[in-house]
Every structure is written in C-alpha cells, then in structure tokens.
XYZ file of C-alpha atoms in Angstrom:
664
model
C -56.665 30.124 35.314
C -57.739 27.128 33.341
C -56.805 28.901 28.994
C -52.949 29.441 31.311
C -52.817 26.061 32.359
C -53.593 24.554 28.330
C -50.957 27.121 27.280
C -48.027 26.574 30.196
C -48.521 21.898 28.311
C -48.188 23.509 25.189
C -44.880 24.045 25.519
C -43.918 20.867 28.188
C -45.911 18.555 25.867
C -43.898 19.593 22.397
C -40.710 19.322 25.097
C -41.510 15.406 25.680
C -42.846 14.783 21.658
C -39.583 16.199 21.670
C -37.632 14.076 23.614
C -39.853 11.753 22.755
C -38.370 11.727 18.231
C -35.165 12.280 19.793
C -34.479 9.069 21.199
C -36.148 7.111 18.616
C -33.802 8.846 16.166
C -30.859 7.618 19.146
C -32.656 4.288 18.103
C -33.559 3.709 15.239
C -30.619 5.286 12.844
C -27.692 3.723 14.252
C -29.836 0.601 13.533
C -30.300 1.717 9.632
C -26.839 2.762 9.520
C -24.854 0.284 10.315
C -27.009 -2.169 7.580
C -26.873 1.190 5.212
C -22.737 0.344 5.362
C -22.170 -2.803 5.665
C -24.943 -3.624 2.296
C -22.465 -0.890 0.911
C -18.979 -2.751 2.188
C -20.881 -6.609 0.975
C -22.693 -4.529 -2.278
C -25.375 -8.181 -1.831
C -28.631 -7.737 -0.230
C -28.464 -11.648 0.733
C -24.958 -11.155 2.394
C -25.832 -8.194 4.350
C -28.592 -9.360 5.658
C -27.758 -13.043 6.550
C -24.303 -11.304 8.030
C -26.791 -9.814 10.267
C -28.645 -12.263 11.560
C -26.172 -14.926 12.568
C -24.179 -12.237 14.035
C -25.877 -10.535 16.806
C -24.332 -8.904 19.079
C -21.508 -7.831 16.612
C -24.925 -6.281 15.038
C -24.796 -4.709 17.839
C -21.533 -3.634 18.511
C -21.183 -1.578 15.169
C -24.844 0.322 15.711
C -23.104 1.000 19.779
C -20.070 2.462 18.011
C -22.123 4.041 15.256
C -24.627 5.436 17.695
C -21.599 7.400 19.398
C -20.625 8.429 16.354
C -24.107 10.391 15.237
C -23.961 11.880 19.114
C -20.878 13.257 19.019
C -22.647 14.946 15.371
C -25.518 16.054 16.953
C -23.874 17.320 19.888
C -21.387 19.448 17.812
C -24.416 20.783 15.161
C -27.351 21.161 18.126
C -29.592 20.710 15.002
C -31.369 16.097 14.701
C -32.216 16.187 10.599
C -28.948 17.959 9.066
C -27.320 15.469 12.475
C -29.074 12.051 10.481
C -27.371 13.793 6.773
C -24.211 13.945 7.918
C -23.799 11.112 9.840
C -25.052 8.571 6.737
C -22.574 11.278 4.381
C -19.557 10.000 6.307
C -20.161 6.693 7.532
C -21.587 5.858 4.265
C -18.762 7.467 2.627
C -16.129 5.772 3.799
C -17.910 1.895 3.107
C -17.775 3.341 -0.960
C -13.992 3.936 0.169
C -13.772 1.034 1.108
C -16.008 -1.702 -1.232
C -13.896 0.064 -3.341
C -10.511 -0.519 -2.226
C -11.297 -4.252 -1.802
C -13.150 -4.797 -5.252
C -9.698 -2.624 -6.747
C -6.808 -3.952 -4.202
C -8.268 -5.789 -2.140
C -7.591 -4.146 0.666
C -10.766 -2.414 2.695
C -10.663 1.636 3.471
C -7.773 2.169 7.348
C -7.658 5.338 9.970
C -4.628 6.145 8.221
C -6.176 6.344 4.470
C -7.730 8.952 6.298
C -3.710 11.449 5.449
C -3.187 10.360 1.887
C -4.693 13.994 1.273
C -4.197 14.369 -2.820
C -3.494 10.464 -3.844
C -6.378 9.483 -3.055
C -8.175 11.852 -5.680
C -6.350 9.333 -7.733
C -9.247 6.047 -6.974
C -12.076 8.746 -8.699
C -11.431 7.223 -11.907
C -11.612 3.948 -11.362
C -15.181 4.184 -9.559
C -16.744 6.437 -11.412
C -18.289 3.735 -13.753
C -22.711 3.999 -14.108
C -23.419 1.647 -11.188
C -20.901 3.973 -8.833
C -22.434 6.488 -9.840
C -26.180 4.775 -9.646
C -24.988 4.093 -5.062
C -23.686 7.387 -4.314
C -25.846 9.275 -6.494
C -28.584 7.557 -3.632
C -26.359 8.478 -0.407
C -26.437 11.795 -1.867
C -29.898 12.130 -2.352
C -31.455 10.980 0.812
C -28.266 13.534 2.441
C -30.362 16.081 0.270
C -33.921 14.766 1.074
C -33.112 14.745 4.747
C -31.115 18.630 4.467
C -35.161 19.520 3.239
C -37.506 18.338 5.591
C -34.985 20.501 8.161
C -35.773 23.361 6.714
C -40.159 21.908 6.937
C -39.701 19.597 10.019
C -38.746 21.324 13.830
C -35.468 21.232 13.914
C -35.027 19.288 18.169
C -32.697 20.671 18.902
C -30.209 20.527 22.767
C -29.119 22.702 25.290
C -26.874 23.851 25.013
C -25.449 21.650 28.510
C -26.813 18.435 27.200
C -25.035 19.167 23.689
C -21.381 19.353 25.696
C -22.734 16.112 28.000
C -23.138 13.956 25.019
C -20.280 15.218 23.228
C -18.157 14.338 26.264
C -20.041 11.229 25.902
C -18.899 9.936 22.558
C -15.919 10.887 22.496
C -14.835 9.469 25.858
C -16.527 6.147 24.124
C -15.188 7.134 20.851
C -11.807 7.710 21.707
C -12.220 4.484 24.315
C -12.858 2.145 21.292
C -9.953 3.539 19.215
C -6.811 2.984 21.932
C -8.116 -0.355 23.468
C -9.230 0.541 26.525
C -9.425 -2.145 29.511
C -12.578 -1.214 29.897
C -13.764 -0.768 25.745
C -11.573 -4.145 24.906
C -12.968 -6.494 27.222
C -17.319 -4.822 26.112
C -15.667 -5.567 22.532
C -15.335 -9.215 23.446
C -18.651 -9.845 25.827
C -20.153 -8.614 22.331
C -17.616 -11.703 19.966
C -15.057 -9.386 18.367
C -11.928 -10.901 17.150
C -9.375 -9.047 15.429
C -8.102 -10.647 12.463
C -4.653 -8.368 11.833
C -3.293 -10.571 9.291
C -6.480 -10.755 7.228
C -7.934 -7.064 6.959
C -10.079 -8.742 4.057
C -11.889 -11.225 6.269
C -11.768 -9.065 9.302
C -13.462 -6.543 7.344
C -16.303 -9.262 6.336
C -16.555 -10.400 10.113
C -16.386 -8.389 12.808
C -18.285 -5.841 10.257
C -16.582 -2.054 8.533
C -17.564 -0.261 12.268
C -16.290 -2.164 14.585
C -12.711 -3.666 12.749
C -12.421 0.211 11.892
C -11.930 1.237 15.185
C -9.841 -1.650 15.465
C -7.746 -0.815 13.633
C -7.266 3.046 14.931
C -4.843 1.276 17.690
C -2.549 -0.480 15.249
C -2.282 2.474 13.615
C 0.630 2.636 16.037
C 3.318 0.346 16.149
C 3.745 -1.421 19.516
C 7.450 -1.613 21.138
C 8.285 -6.243 20.197
C 9.074 -8.024 23.675
C 12.098 -7.972 24.655
C 13.675 -4.547 22.920
C 15.562 -2.733 25.457
C 19.194 -1.779 25.347
C 20.752 -4.965 26.385
C 19.142 -6.814 24.117
C 20.350 -4.601 21.376
C 23.390 -4.537 22.669
C 24.136 -8.600 22.252
C 21.763 -9.087 18.616
C 24.928 -5.355 17.534
C 27.346 -7.532 18.707
C 26.725 -11.290 16.778
C 25.816 -9.194 13.609
C 29.566 -8.442 13.580
C 30.533 -11.884 14.076
C 28.037 -13.006 12.083
C 28.750 -10.327 9.124
C 32.619 -10.740 10.032
C 32.185 -14.779 8.762
C 29.815 -14.833 6.424
C 32.250 -11.931 4.339
C 35.338 -14.615 4.761
C 33.034 -17.023 3.523
C 31.352 -15.909 0.133
C 34.643 -14.233 -0.826
C 35.411 -13.833 -4.046
C 37.383 -12.757 -6.977
C 37.010 -9.028 -8.306
C 34.633 -9.608 -11.907
C 34.710 -5.752 -12.140
C 38.823 -5.870 -11.947
C 38.236 -2.904 -9.435
C 36.087 -0.911 -10.796
C 33.181 0.021 -9.718
C 30.106 -0.562 -12.098
C 26.419 1.689 -12.187
C 23.733 -0.539 -10.648
C 20.553 0.309 -12.091
C 16.774 -0.705 -10.419
C 13.822 -0.301 -11.707
C 11.069 -0.667 -10.377
C 8.314 -1.151 -13.712
C 4.651 -0.149 -12.138
C 2.847 -3.572 -12.339
C 5.244 -5.564 -14.309
C 3.907 -9.145 -14.162
C 3.717 -12.176 -16.782
C -0.410 -12.222 -18.339
C 1.316 -15.849 -20.168
C 1.526 -17.231 -16.727
C -2.556 -17.323 -17.030
C -3.089 -20.803 -17.908
C -6.377 -20.476 -20.462
C -5.056 -17.203 -22.941
C -2.884 -17.668 -25.524
C -1.061 -14.660 -27.318
C -0.473 -13.828 -30.575
C 3.370 -13.200 -30.061
C 5.555 -13.166 -26.343
C 4.747 -10.160 -25.091
C 8.315 -10.284 -22.807
C 11.106 -12.369 -24.816
C 13.977 -9.877 -23.478
C 12.383 -11.197 -20.119
C 11.746 -14.442 -20.720
C 15.761 -14.713 -22.303
C 17.380 -12.894 -19.622
C 15.624 -16.422 -17.172
C 17.763 -18.624 -19.106
C 20.725 -16.627 -18.808
C 21.026 -14.927 -16.430
C 20.327 -14.859 -12.422
C 16.605 -14.200 -12.055
C 13.088 -15.494 -10.811
C 10.203 -14.564 -8.215
C 9.762 -11.764 -5.770
C 7.198 -11.670 -2.882
C 5.383 -8.855 -2.894
C 3.649 -7.348 -0.689
C 1.083 -5.680 -2.638
C -1.038 -6.254 -4.515
C -2.401 -3.723 -7.848
C -1.532 -0.553 -5.450
C 1.223 0.834 -2.812
C 4.232 1.102 -5.013
C 5.700 3.023 -2.828
C 5.383 -0.103 0.303
C 7.422 -1.898 -2.181
C 10.327 0.627 -2.701
C 10.378 0.538 1.236
C 11.305 -3.465 1.212
C 13.353 -2.832 -1.176
C 15.200 -0.300 -0.544
C 15.657 -0.222 2.979
C 15.627 -4.198 3.644
C 12.820 -3.804 6.228
C 9.957 -5.757 5.865
C 5.360 -4.534 5.295
C 4.930 -7.867 7.858
C 5.691 -6.169 11.160
C 3.962 -2.702 9.562
C -0.350 -2.433 10.235
C -1.847 -3.806 6.926
C -2.672 -1.293 4.802
C -0.075 1.064 6.600
C 2.008 3.153 3.600
C 5.082 3.790 5.171
C 6.625 6.423 3.284
C 3.427 9.172 5.084
C 2.610 7.676 7.976
C 6.710 7.209 9.506
C 10.015 8.636 7.711
C 10.640 11.973 9.015
C 14.556 11.696 9.428
C 17.265 9.838 8.312
C 16.850 5.504 7.228
C 19.266 3.493 6.580
C 19.542 2.808 3.107
C 20.490 1.481 -0.487
C 20.775 4.972 -1.662
C 22.931 6.139 1.649
C 24.737 2.437 0.719
C 25.809 3.593 -2.536
C 26.924 7.311 -1.821
C 29.342 5.833 1.183
C 30.421 3.260 -1.423
C 31.753 6.257 -3.756
C 28.346 6.483 -5.852
C 25.601 8.867 -6.873
C 22.669 7.483 -5.965
C 19.998 9.121 -8.294
C 15.700 8.229 -7.584
C 14.206 8.815 -10.934
C 10.252 8.745 -11.944
C 8.008 9.677 -14.096
C 5.465 10.334 -12.398
C 4.866 13.869 -9.687
C 7.842 14.687 -7.234
C 4.753 14.541 -4.677
C 3.454 11.454 -5.044
C 3.350 8.783 -1.532
C 5.879 11.624 -0.398
C 8.875 10.368 -2.310
C 10.285 14.164 -2.371
C 11.330 14.275 1.544
C 11.474 10.344 2.629
C 14.356 9.830 -1.148
C 15.902 13.140 0.737
C 15.875 11.190 4.695
C 17.673 7.754 1.696
C 20.600 9.513 1.190
C 19.579 9.896 -1.732
C 21.569 12.882 -4.004
C 18.960 13.703 -5.936
C 15.484 12.918 -7.168
C 15.046 13.208 -10.380
C 10.491 13.263 -11.464
C 8.519 13.901 -13.609
C 9.067 18.156 -13.773
C 12.338 16.847 -14.706
C 11.514 15.300 -17.382
C 12.649 17.654 -20.766
C 9.647 17.372 -23.785
C 9.066 14.147 -22.733
C 7.105 11.105 -24.551
C 3.235 10.224 -23.180
C 2.454 6.604 -24.317
C -1.243 6.758 -23.081
C -1.671 9.613 -19.747
C 1.761 8.557 -18.208
C 5.781 9.106 -20.222
C 6.221 6.330 -21.397
C 8.781 3.394 -20.337
C 10.771 4.383 -22.600
C 12.014 8.373 -22.277
C 12.264 7.021 -18.550
C 15.279 4.654 -20.157
C 16.458 7.456 -22.390
C 17.051 9.114 -18.815
C 18.743 6.981 -17.322
C 20.943 6.543 -20.313
C 21.954 10.215 -19.897
C 22.140 10.082 -16.321
C 24.462 7.292 -16.919
C 26.252 8.695 -19.794
C 27.012 12.868 -18.144
C 28.189 11.220 -14.900
C 31.305 11.092 -14.159
C 31.196 8.379 -10.929
C 29.413 5.622 -11.407
C 25.913 6.057 -10.111
C 22.968 3.872 -8.313
C 19.078 4.561 -9.662
C 16.764 3.704 -8.092
C 14.169 3.639 -11.042
C 10.045 3.370 -11.076
C 8.097 3.968 -13.858
C 4.571 4.589 -14.773
C 3.551 3.697 -18.220
C 1.929 0.472 -17.182
C -0.116 2.014 -15.162
C -3.855 0.681 -14.030
C -6.642 1.030 -14.750
C -6.896 -0.786 -17.944
C -10.532 -0.103 -19.640
C -9.357 3.010 -22.205
C -8.178 1.399 -24.791
C -5.683 4.442 -24.142
C -2.799 2.817 -26.890
C -6.234 2.912 -29.794
C -5.346 -0.502 -30.792
C -2.893 -2.929 -29.550
C -0.612 -4.968 -31.821
C -0.832 -8.189 -29.017
C -3.890 -10.160 -29.292
C -5.374 -12.422 -27.140
C -6.946 -15.641 -27.318
C -9.181 -17.607 -24.771
C -13.000 -17.792 -22.613
C -12.813 -14.435 -21.679
C -15.576 -11.410 -22.132
C -15.175 -8.699 -24.569
C -14.659 -6.903 -21.919
C -11.892 -9.139 -19.514
C -10.499 -9.554 -23.417
C -10.294 -5.926 -23.137
C -8.636 -4.782 -20.095
C -6.084 -7.904 -20.910
C -4.314 -6.572 -24.399
C -3.593 -3.225 -22.667
C -1.900 -5.173 -19.896
C 0.202 -6.825 -22.601
C 0.933 -4.238 -24.530
C 2.544 -1.949 -21.603
C 4.005 -4.912 -20.460
C 5.952 -5.785 -24.378
C 6.679 -1.316 -24.633
C 8.479 -1.865 -20.651
C 10.004 -4.902 -21.448
C 11.438 -3.192 -24.731
C 12.545 -0.305 -23.445
C 14.258 -2.692 -21.161
C 16.582 -4.422 -24.503
C 17.192 -0.328 -24.278
C 19.014 -0.573 -21.858
C 21.147 -3.636 -22.398
C 22.197 -3.191 -25.876
C 23.189 0.754 -25.263
C 25.438 -0.944 -21.829
C 26.518 -3.333 -23.864
C 28.179 -1.335 -26.726
C 29.206 0.990 -24.287
C 31.357 -1.563 -21.870
C 30.762 0.816 -19.210
C 30.052 -1.729 -16.121
C 26.108 -2.571 -15.468
C 24.239 -4.337 -13.413
C 20.535 -4.031 -14.334
C 17.064 -5.816 -11.849
C 14.579 -5.720 -13.626
C 11.415 -7.091 -11.805
C 7.733 -5.447 -11.269
C 6.276 -3.765 -8.087
C 3.016 -5.836 -8.405
C 0.194 -7.278 -9.635
C -1.736 -5.367 -12.131
C -5.196 -4.561 -10.911
C -7.607 -6.480 -13.923
C -11.139 -5.607 -13.619
C -13.448 -5.552 -10.282
C -13.274 -8.941 -7.809
C -9.996 -9.939 -9.644
C -11.479 -11.007 -12.758
C -9.584 -11.758 -15.382
C -7.345 -14.520 -13.288
C -10.524 -15.932 -12.558
C -11.159 -15.768 -16.044
C -9.042 -16.696 -17.045
C -7.834 -19.603 -14.460
C -5.550 -18.102 -12.724
C -7.165 -18.756 -9.484
C -10.410 -20.566 -9.276
C -12.825 -17.614 -6.465
C -12.531 -13.965 -6.917
C -12.464 -13.908 -3.258
C -9.577 -13.621 -2.101
C -10.256 -14.602 1.975
C -10.872 -18.113 0.199
C -7.099 -18.182 -1.766
C -4.959 -20.799 -0.666
C -2.088 -20.555 0.365
C -0.552 -21.266 -3.321
C -2.616 -18.941 -4.333
C -1.998 -16.196 -2.316
C 1.462 -16.920 -2.672
C 1.163 -16.978 -7.128
C -1.301 -13.278 -6.614
C 1.672 -12.025 -4.765
C 4.547 -12.934 -7.147
C 6.715 -11.054 -9.585
C 9.306 -11.655 -11.564
C 12.486 -10.646 -11.783
C 15.383 -10.179 -13.836
C 19.379 -9.190 -14.371
C 21.548 -7.958 -16.816
C 25.622 -7.730 -16.418
C 28.271 -7.350 -18.906
C 30.690 -8.378 -16.556
C 30.420 -12.334 -16.089
C 28.181 -12.919 -12.213
C 27.218 -15.653 -11.762
C 23.539 -17.590 -12.470
C 21.098 -17.980 -9.705
C 16.912 -18.790 -10.046
C 15.798 -17.974 -7.489
C 11.992 -19.496 -6.818
C 10.524 -16.928 -4.728
C 12.185 -14.489 -2.093
C 10.832 -11.490 -0.845
C 11.251 -7.906 -1.789
C 12.593 -6.713 1.800
C 15.916 -9.732 1.342
C 16.530 -8.201 -2.436
C 18.753 -5.599 -1.796
C 21.222 -7.381 0.643
C 20.577 -10.440 -1.643
C 21.739 -8.226 -4.948
C 25.661 -7.086 -2.899
C 25.875 -9.948 -2.277
C 25.313 -11.538 -5.471
C 27.652 -8.215 -6.916
C 30.173 -9.534 -4.032
C 29.998 -6.447 -2.603
C 30.819 -5.251 1.300
C 27.153 -5.958 3.493
C 26.719 -3.946 6.520
C 25.737 -6.498 9.278
C 22.014 -6.052 9.116
C 21.516 -6.438 5.960
C 23.268 -9.067 6.232
C 21.389 -10.506 8.655
C 19.188 -10.043 5.728
C 21.256 -12.693 3.980
C 21.257 -14.813 7.097
C 17.567 -14.979 7.024
C 16.876 -15.502 4.114
C 18.421 -18.242 3.340
C 16.745 -19.866 5.783
C 13.013 -18.027 4.849
C 13.367 -16.665 1.735
C 9.479 -15.103 1.303
C 7.912 -13.351 4.017
C 4.640 -11.964 4.351
C 1.612 -10.615 6.731
C 0.224 -14.297 6.236
C 2.274 -16.455 3.974
C 5.426 -17.235 5.021
C 8.221 -20.046 3.084
C 11.132 -21.461 3.729
C 13.581 -23.156 2.634
C 12.155 -26.370 1.227
C 9.596 -24.026 -0.196
C 6.866 -25.696 2.670
C 3.755 -22.658 2.320
C 2.981 -21.568 6.739
C 0.295 -19.239 7.054
C 2.519 -17.687 10.072
C 5.638 -18.406 11.696
C 6.092 -21.507 12.264
C 7.685 -22.002 15.358
C 11.676 -22.824 14.214
C 11.801 -19.125 12.223
C 10.385 -17.960 15.252
C 13.391 -16.430 16.895
C 14.991 -15.750 13.798
C 12.532 -13.257 12.777
C 12.215 -11.871 16.415
C 15.398 -10.850 16.103
C 15.091 -9.278 12.844
C 11.615 -7.689 14.527
C 13.706 -6.149 17.459
C 16.260 -4.863 13.635
C 13.614 -2.736 11.723
C 11.578 -1.248 14.893
C 15.426 0.286 15.890
C 16.357 1.880 13.030
C 12.677 3.189 11.752
C 10.539 3.568 16.043
C 12.825 2.610 18.486
C 15.869 4.543 19.712
C 18.868 3.332 17.712
C 20.245 1.520 19.622
C 22.137 -0.393 16.865
C 23.484 2.193 15.824
C 25.101 2.576 19.367
C 26.833 -0.419 18.998
C 28.748 -0.533 15.529
C 30.244 1.964 14.183
C 29.311 1.787 10.770
C 28.342 4.699 8.637
C 25.351 2.584 6.843
C 23.447 2.686 10.359
C 24.332 6.827 11.195
C 23.619 7.748 7.322
C 22.555 11.577 7.168
C 20.746 13.184 5.244
C 23.298 14.890 1.667
C 22.906 18.938 2.373
C 23.274 19.020 -1.589
C 20.124 17.114 -1.266
C 18.344 17.350 -5.170
C 20.873 20.511 -5.985
C 20.784 19.709 -9.415
C 17.367 19.972 -11.150
C 16.621 22.072 -7.920
C 18.870 25.300 -9.601
C 17.314 24.578 -13.240
C 14.126 26.569 -14.382
C 10.984 23.845 -15.205
C 11.113 22.040 -17.989
C 8.481 20.576 -20.283
C 6.541 23.911 -20.570
C 4.587 22.099 -23.489
C 3.661 19.402 -22.451
C 0.134 19.828 -20.175
C 1.551 19.059 -16.723
C -2.921 18.307 -15.729
C -2.849 14.883 -15.674
C -6.294 12.697 -15.195
C -6.762 11.804 -11.585
C -5.659 7.805 -12.605
C -2.230 8.588 -11.175
C -0.539 6.740 -9.313
C -0.954 3.472 -7.502
C -4.048 3.284 -5.163
C -4.181 4.085 -1.928
C -4.275 1.273 1.198
C-alpha cells in the first residue's frame, strides 16, 4: 500500500507547487509590470523610483489594474508563461506609444488612440532611432525568452471552471474601473487617485499610466452639460435670435464687394509658424516676407490652436464648425469619434449662399476620415492627393506650390463663387530628414548641429509656404476677381524631442510642458494668421483668437449674414477671445488656467450649443428655422471626382509612413 500512497502524493504535491507558482506570479508580475511601464513612460530610472517610493498607494492601484489585465489574459490563454509574455507585450507597448507621443507632441496615449487605424502607423518613422530600437528590442527579447521557456517548463494551466471564474472577475473589475462605477470610484479615491483632465501629461505623471489610462476610458463618452434640456434650449434659441438681430443691425455696413460674391479661400498651412520669433536665433534672410508684409498691411494676428505638433483635423474641426475642443475629452479626435451625421459648418453655410464649397488636401483622403467627414459637413467636393494630376513633390509630399496651382485651377474653371478649405502637407514633420538636400536659408545661434539642421529644414518649408501664398495673391490681384484669402498654420511644429529647438533657442525655459507658465503655454499654441483681399476691407490686429471663433469673425469681417450660433461666437469672442482646455484669455488679455467666474455663464451656453448639435437632440434646429442648422449631405458629393478615372499613375503613390499628423 505504501507505493500507492507515494504515487498519489506526487500529483497532489505538483498541484500544490503549481498553485504556489501561480499565486507567486499573480503577486510579482503586476509589480514588475508597473515598474517596467513607468520606467518606459518616464524614461528615467531615478524619476521612476522616486514616484514608486512617494506614492505607494498609487503604485498599488496601478499594480491591481495590471493584475486584472494579466488575469484576463491568463483566463483566455490558460497558460502562465505565454500570459506573462503577452501582458508584457501589451502594457509595455502602450507605455512605449505614450512615451513617444509625449516626446513628440506633449500628449500621452489615450484609450481612443486605439481606433486610429492607419493613422497610427505614421508615428513609426519618428521612433526608429537607435535608442528607441534598443528599448523596443529589449522588450521583445524578454517576450521571446518567456515564450521559449513556456516550451521547456510546465505549463501551469488553470482548470476550465477556474479560468471562467477568473475571467469574469477580471472583466467585471476592468469594466467597473473603466466606467467609474461607484464602488470603483470610492476605492480609487481611497488609493489617492486624483484625475487631472485639463493636463493629461501631469495626469499620467502623477497617477501612473495604468490608472490614468483607465480613468480616461469614461472620458470617451461626453457627458450631458448640466441644465441641458428642451426648455433651456428653447430659451437659448430665443436669446440667440434676438442677439443675432442686434448684432446684424449694429454691424450693418456698405457692401464692400458691390453685390458680387467673393471667392473665400482658407489655407491651413501644415505646421506653419514664424521661426523668427525664436529669440536667440538669426536667419540669413527673411523666411516669410509675404506673411510679414501682410501683418503690417491687412487684418492679421495670432490664433490659439488646440494642438501642438499634430492633430490637424482638430483644428479643422474648430474652424469649420465654430465648436471648441475644450469641451471634448483631451486627446479626442472628433473626425474619428463623433461626426457621423450632418453637422453645420462653413461649407454648408457657403453652399446655402450659392457657393461651390470644396476641400483640398494634398494627402490621402482617408486620413482622419476626411472623405466621410467632409461629406457630413456639407462640402460639394473633396480634392485629395489622388485627384492631383502628375503633381510636383518636395520631399515626401506634394509641394505647397502645387497646391496653390490647384486652387487657381479650381477657381478659374468654376463659374460659381468658391469657398475652398485647403490643407497643405509639404512642411509636415519630422524635420531631421534633410529632405531638400541643401537649405538656402542659414540659421545662426547657440544650437546643436542636430537642432540647427532641424530648424533649417523646417524654415525652408516655411519659405515655400510663404511663396505659395504670394503666388495666389499675384494671380487674384491680376484677375481682379473678388477674393478673400485667410492663411494660417494649424499648430506649432514639433522641432525635436522634448521641444528641443524651442528650449535651446530660449523660446521656453523647460521641455516639460507641465512646468510651463501660462504665458509660455500661450506662446506654444499661438500660430500667425494673415488675410488678403483685392477688395478694401477694414484692417484689424488681433493679439489672440481661438480657432473656433475664426470662421464667425471672418464672416462678420466681410459683412456677411451670420447664422445664430456663429453670431454668438462673435459675441463671446469679444469677451473671451481665447480658450483652450487649460488656458483662457479675456478681452483685456488676462490669462487664466480655467474659465473665470465672470465668464462661466457665457461659456456654459457655448457648451450647451455644441452639445446640442454634436451629441444632443438638436433642439436648437427645432426652434430656429435656419438652413445653417438644418444642413444635409449634398446628393452630388464628390461626383466630379468620383466620375473621373484615377490620375497620377506615374507617381509612386506609396509615401513612406511619415504620413500626416501624429495620432493624439
């Protein structure tokens, strides 16, 4: 009987050891994951260790979240070592993405970045340097070793009933923390979690990546503003109609266009900014003579962009709709997430006025979902990269000069007045590729050779953008066809990791955006805009204006009838010309980190108007019979290009992955 007992004791002992190793893995793996993720995220061992020591509760909270992710993967795979490997691959990859996003554009990895399908591939060329490859290689090496060990060591499987139970618990926990269930919210509060929605870099730095990422999941759903209901919107509609009538009466003026409808051309030049603003740098010649001349001769100023270094579509969204990114989750992309039905925009407004509205972008039509969004915004047509016939390239992208030629060709071949919204591509980053071979404009200053090369490449793109603007001015000046041009950048360029060129040149004092003063924050989001017209228009200088107010401002500036919601934008901009999520500029140019009490009521109305049109029940359109608020998709959208055969067959259409804006 003794041999039989020893034989029975063997499996029992093995199960005991298996249970011990599984429990040990569940205790150790989350701790190692938190350390690894935070080390990657912070890029510094000292900062990582300091955060762990100073925030034991937050460290534990992050470990608990990583544990639930690990348990969910373990329940699905049922094998310990492959589950550890996949957990490392998943969480460390997210941390790498967040690290490089912060380095490039100052924003971490958000839950909704997962839905940036092909767009996300455009960050790859920016992270293929030796240091990045070494980090990524180390992670992949660890994953490979674990997978190899899984073939040599016992599999440590879970029983099917245990797997189901563990999986359900993990799903429940992850879901509860993600949607901020009451019990989960109370638990996170006790663990010291403090969400900083308005500054996501600080949010991730203080709370840790796993916790900050989880807290952001609920932010993918935009909450209904307090007080939003039909009676409130009915009262607001009545107020808007009264205010619009008063505004139009007060601003009534002689028609500067003598009854003719001018072409209205908006040109959003990729990453256009004025590098001569860098204080400790000189240039061998003026890189932007046209813009500098227009700043003296015509209406001009600075736009307060919601973006830095990328996210062009969010700037488009603000300009075209008059709505603000400040009311949406940090890092969200309305073109990808929210716009799936007709939305009032400048395109629909000009169509209703008898214009032909066209969008022109010298890159792929699918990028940022533009081909679908422009349709919902009421554009008649969209000319993307595929519709350029044998275009000239500068570097990897269609040149700004080629875009100017397309604008001229479209206006000259159309009998109707045109509203054209143009997005260029030539001067897209990164700028360390020496894309032009040599740069005529030389930069002098206390810069490293790498920073000097980056700045000179960027400056050459600025010069080409400026020259393309002058080309348009010369053409319409010669033809005399009434035309208004609005030219501006979408955001400041990303000039090296950690705002390298900006700090070396003394434009800002630190490469850590969470440490910027309000004045530095304003500078890093202020892009120049200039206007030109061959008709005499009033000249004004605007020290700051949010992108969301630009469309309304220009309609008013040209003496055009404003829809009710855009009339409110004009009214609000006179009290608060600038608004970002973490910066407000009032009429006296005072800076605030949040909306001051004196402006909260006005901003709340602005928020309700936006929510009603984008997410709500469109009560406003019910009470205001404005065609602007009741826009529909045009039945002939893009028909002129859809019916044409593909062109540009001699040009290699496969651009490298440096693509368009970095995802954020």
